Amino acid sequence: MTLAHTEEVVTVTDATFAEEVLAADLPVLVKFTASWCPPCRMIAPVLAEIAQEEAHRLKVVRLDVDQNPSTTTAYGVLSMPTLMLFRAGEPVRSLVGARTKRRLLEELGDVI
């Protein structure tokens, strides 16, 4: 399901995860998501806004857990949406559930 407001949020897969996330120069916020997940849809516009507004210091990507089981399993993701912030190839913060833009930025403020 592609939404018009998610053009700034890049979709990654098991095949592109290492290149797009682990090797990225900027910190990367990964949204582990699923098409059947209502909270995932709720947070999509929030992440699209953050992707546009914080592009100079943060990359935002999404990974469909149903289509990419290897990466999902590798990071122990069990609940959707899980937001995981990677810096220099390592996960440094993990958050579960939808939240407001202000709250999300506050929770990530010390690691981005």
PDB file of N, CA, C and O in Angstrom, residues 2 4 7 13 15 17 21-23 26 35-36 38 54 60 62-63 68 72 75-76 92 94-95 105 108 112:
ATOM      1  N   THR A   2       0.832   2.031  -1.033  1.00  0.00           N
ATOM      2  CA  THR A   2       1.641   3.236  -1.119  1.00  0.00           C
ATOM      3  C   THR A   2       0.756   4.447  -0.877  1.00  0.00           C
ATOM      4  O   THR A   2      -0.286   4.592  -1.492  1.00  0.00           O
ATOM      5  N   ALA A   4       0.470   8.684  -0.676  1.00  0.00           N
ATOM      6  CA  ALA A   4       1.087   9.850  -1.309  1.00  0.00           C
ATOM      7  C   ALA A   4       2.030  10.592  -0.366  1.00  0.00           C
ATOM      8  O   ALA A   4       3.048  11.109  -0.783  1.00  0.00           O
ATOM      9  N   GLU A   7       6.390   9.816   0.409  1.00  0.00           N
ATOM     10  CA  GLU A   7       7.437   9.825  -0.608  1.00  0.00           C
ATOM     11  C   GLU A   7       8.831  10.035  -0.027  1.00  0.00           C
ATOM     12  O   GLU A   7       9.814   9.621  -0.619  1.00  0.00           O
ATOM     13  N   THR A  13      14.311  -3.416   2.099  1.00  0.00           N
ATOM     14  CA  THR A  13      13.998  -4.843   2.112  1.00  0.00           C
ATOM     15  C   THR A  13      15.150  -5.592   2.773  1.00  0.00           C
ATOM     16  O   THR A  13      16.194  -4.998   3.083  1.00  0.00           O
ATOM     17  N   ALA A  15      17.121  -7.393   1.283  1.00  0.00           N
ATOM     18  CA  ALA A  15      18.242  -7.276   0.345  1.00  0.00           C
ATOM     19  C   ALA A  15      18.935  -5.917   0.416  1.00  0.00           C
ATOM     20  O   ALA A  15      20.144  -5.821   0.167  1.00  0.00           O
ATOM     21  N   PHE A  17      18.727  -3.689   3.172  1.00  0.00           N
ATOM     22  CA  PHE A  17      18.839  -3.185   4.538  1.00  0.00           C
ATOM     23  C   PHE A  17      20.275  -2.781   4.897  1.00  0.00           C
ATOM     24  O   PHE A  17      20.506  -1.694   5.436  1.00  0.00           O
ATOM     25  N   VAL A  21      20.589   1.106   5.506  1.00  0.00           N
ATOM     26  CA  VAL A  21      20.515   1.395   6.940  1.00  0.00           C
ATOM     27  C   VAL A  21      21.879   1.272   7.614  1.00  0.00           C
ATOM     28  O   VAL A  21      22.381   2.228   8.198  1.00  0.00           O
ATOM     29  N   LEU A  22      22.476   0.106   7.540  1.00  0.00           N
ATOM     30  CA  LEU A  22      23.704  -0.144   8.285  1.00  0.00           C
ATOM     31  C   LEU A  22      24.886   0.672   7.775  1.00  0.00           C
ATOM     32  O   LEU A  22      25.755   1.062   8.553  1.00  0.00           O
ATOM     33  N   ALA A  23      24.925   0.958   6.472  1.00  0.00           N
ATOM     34  CA  ALA A  23      26.043   1.705   5.889  1.00  0.00           C
ATOM     35  C   ALA A  23      25.737   3.192   5.707  1.00  0.00           C
ATOM     36  O   ALA A  23      26.548   3.919   5.135  1.00  0.00           O
ATOM     37  N   LEU A  26      24.046   9.045   7.898  1.00  0.00           N
ATOM     38  CA  LEU A  26      23.191   9.654   8.921  1.00  0.00           C
ATOM     39  C   LEU A  26      22.595   8.580   9.826  1.00  0.00           C
ATOM     40  O   LEU A  26      22.521   7.417   9.440  1.00  0.00           O
ATOM     41  N   SER A  35       1.062  -4.145   6.521  1.00  0.00           N
ATOM     42  CA  SER A  35      -0.118  -3.564   5.874  1.00  0.00           C
ATOM     43  C   SER A  35      -1.382  -3.748   6.709  1.00  0.00           C
ATOM     44  O   SER A  35      -2.309  -2.962   6.617  1.00  0.00           O
ATOM     45  N   TRP A  36      -1.414  -4.755   7.576  1.00  0.00           N
ATOM     46  CA  TRP A  36      -2.604  -5.058   8.377  1.00  0.00           C
ATOM     47  C   TRP A  36      -2.615  -4.322   9.714  1.00  0.00           C
ATOM     48  O   TRP A  36      -3.486  -4.551  10.549  1.00  0.00           O
ATOM     49  N   PRO A  38      -3.176  -1.138  11.976  1.00  0.00           N
ATOM     50  CA  PRO A  38      -3.737   0.220  12.049  1.00  0.00           C
ATOM     51  C   PRO A  38      -2.806   1.261  12.682  1.00  0.00           C
ATOM     52  O   PRO A  38      -2.688   2.366  12.149  1.00  0.00           O
ATOM     53  N   GLU A  54      13.537  16.682   8.991  1.00  0.00           N
ATOM     54  CA  GLU A  54      14.811  16.325   9.612  1.00  0.00           C
ATOM     55  C   GLU A  54      15.780  15.672   8.633  1.00  0.00           C
ATOM     56  O   GLU A  54      16.749  15.038   9.049  1.00  0.00           O
ATOM     57  N   VAL A  60      14.739   8.349   7.258  1.00  0.00           N
ATOM     58  CA  VAL A  60      13.613   7.535   7.721  1.00  0.00           C
ATOM     59  C   VAL A  60      13.281   6.513   6.644  1.00  0.00           C
ATOM     60  O   VAL A  60      13.105   6.865   5.475  1.00  0.00           O
ATOM     61  N   ARG A  62      11.163   2.478   5.865  1.00  0.00           N
ATOM     62  CA  ARG A  62      10.161   1.528   6.347  1.00  0.00           C
ATOM     63  C   ARG A  62      10.501   0.143   5.825  1.00  0.00           C
ATOM     64  O   ARG A  62      11.059  -0.002   4.733  1.00  0.00           O
ATOM     65  N   LEU A  63      10.181  -0.861   6.635  1.00  0.00           N
ATOM     66  CA  LEU A  63      10.434  -2.245   6.246  1.00  0.00           C
ATOM     67  C   LEU A  63       9.175  -3.052   6.549  1.00  0.00           C
ATOM     68  O   LEU A  63       8.702  -3.046   7.685  1.00  0.00           O
ATOM     69  N   ASN A  68       9.754  -9.217   4.623  1.00  0.00           N
ATOM     70  CA  ASN A  68      11.178  -9.213   4.941  1.00  0.00           C
ATOM     71  C   ASN A  68      11.448  -9.877   6.288  1.00  0.00           C
ATOM     72  O   ASN A  68      11.887  -9.222   7.240  1.00  0.00           O
ATOM     73  N   THR A  72      13.546  -8.700  10.115  1.00  0.00           N
ATOM     74  CA  THR A  72      12.619  -8.631  11.247  1.00  0.00           C
ATOM     75  C   THR A  72      13.071  -9.565  12.367  1.00  0.00           C
ATOM     76  O   THR A  72      13.145  -9.171  13.534  1.00  0.00           O
ATOM     77  N   TYR A  75      16.469  -8.616  14.279  1.00  0.00           N
ATOM     78  CA  TYR A  75      16.397  -7.564  15.294  1.00  0.00           C
ATOM     79  C   TYR A  75      15.307  -7.826  16.334  1.00  0.00           C
ATOM     80  O   TYR A  75      14.999  -6.952  17.135  1.00  0.00           O
ATOM     81  N   GLY A  76      14.750  -9.026  16.328  1.00  0.00           N
ATOM     82  CA  GLY A  76      13.799  -9.428  17.360  1.00  0.00           C
ATOM     83  C   GLY A  76      12.520  -8.616  17.395  1.00  0.00           C
ATOM     84  O   GLY A  76      11.946  -8.410  18.462  1.00  0.00           O
ATOM     85  N   VAL A  92      20.414   1.808  18.364  1.00  0.00           N
ATOM     86  CA  VAL A  92      20.686   2.543  19.601  1.00  0.00           C
ATOM     87  C   VAL A  92      19.420   2.881  20.391  1.00  0.00           C
ATOM     88  O   VAL A  92      19.498   3.258  21.553  1.00  0.00           O
ATOM     89  N   SER A  94      14.993   1.667  20.542  1.00  0.00           N
ATOM     90  CA  SER A  94      13.863   0.934  19.985  1.00  0.00           C
ATOM     91  C   SER A  94      12.594   1.372  20.706  1.00  0.00           C
ATOM     92  O   SER A  94      12.556   1.402  21.933  1.00  0.00           O
ATOM     93  N   LEU A  95      11.576   1.734  19.928  1.00  0.00           N
ATOM     94  CA  LEU A  95      10.300   2.195  20.472  1.00  0.00           C
ATOM     95  C   LEU A  95       9.185   1.386  19.817  1.00  0.00           C
ATOM     96  O   LEU A  95       9.239   1.127  18.617  1.00  0.00           O
ATOM     97  N   LEU A 105      10.042  12.889  18.571  1.00  0.00           N
ATOM     98  CA  LEU A 105      11.264  13.686  18.494  1.00  0.00           C
ATOM     99  C   LEU A 105      11.906  13.860  19.871  1.00  0.00           C
ATOM    100  O   LEU A 105      13.124  13.856  19.998  1.00  0.00           O
ATOM    101  N   LEU A 108      13.708  10.632  20.758  1.00  0.00           N
ATOM    102  CA  LEU A 108      14.899  10.386  19.941  1.00  0.00           C
ATOM    103  C   LEU A 108      15.936  11.503  20.059  1.00  0.00           C
ATOM    104  O   LEU A 108      17.038  11.385  19.544  1.00  0.00           O
ATOM    105  N   ILE A 112      19.853  11.461  18.074  1.00  0.00           N
ATOM    106  CA  ILE A 112      19.997  11.907  16.674  1.00  0.00           C
ATOM    107  C   ILE A 112      20.753  13.226  16.631  1.00  0.00           C
ATOM    108  O   ILE A 112      20.967  13.866  17.613  1.00  0.00           O
TER     109      ILE A 112
END
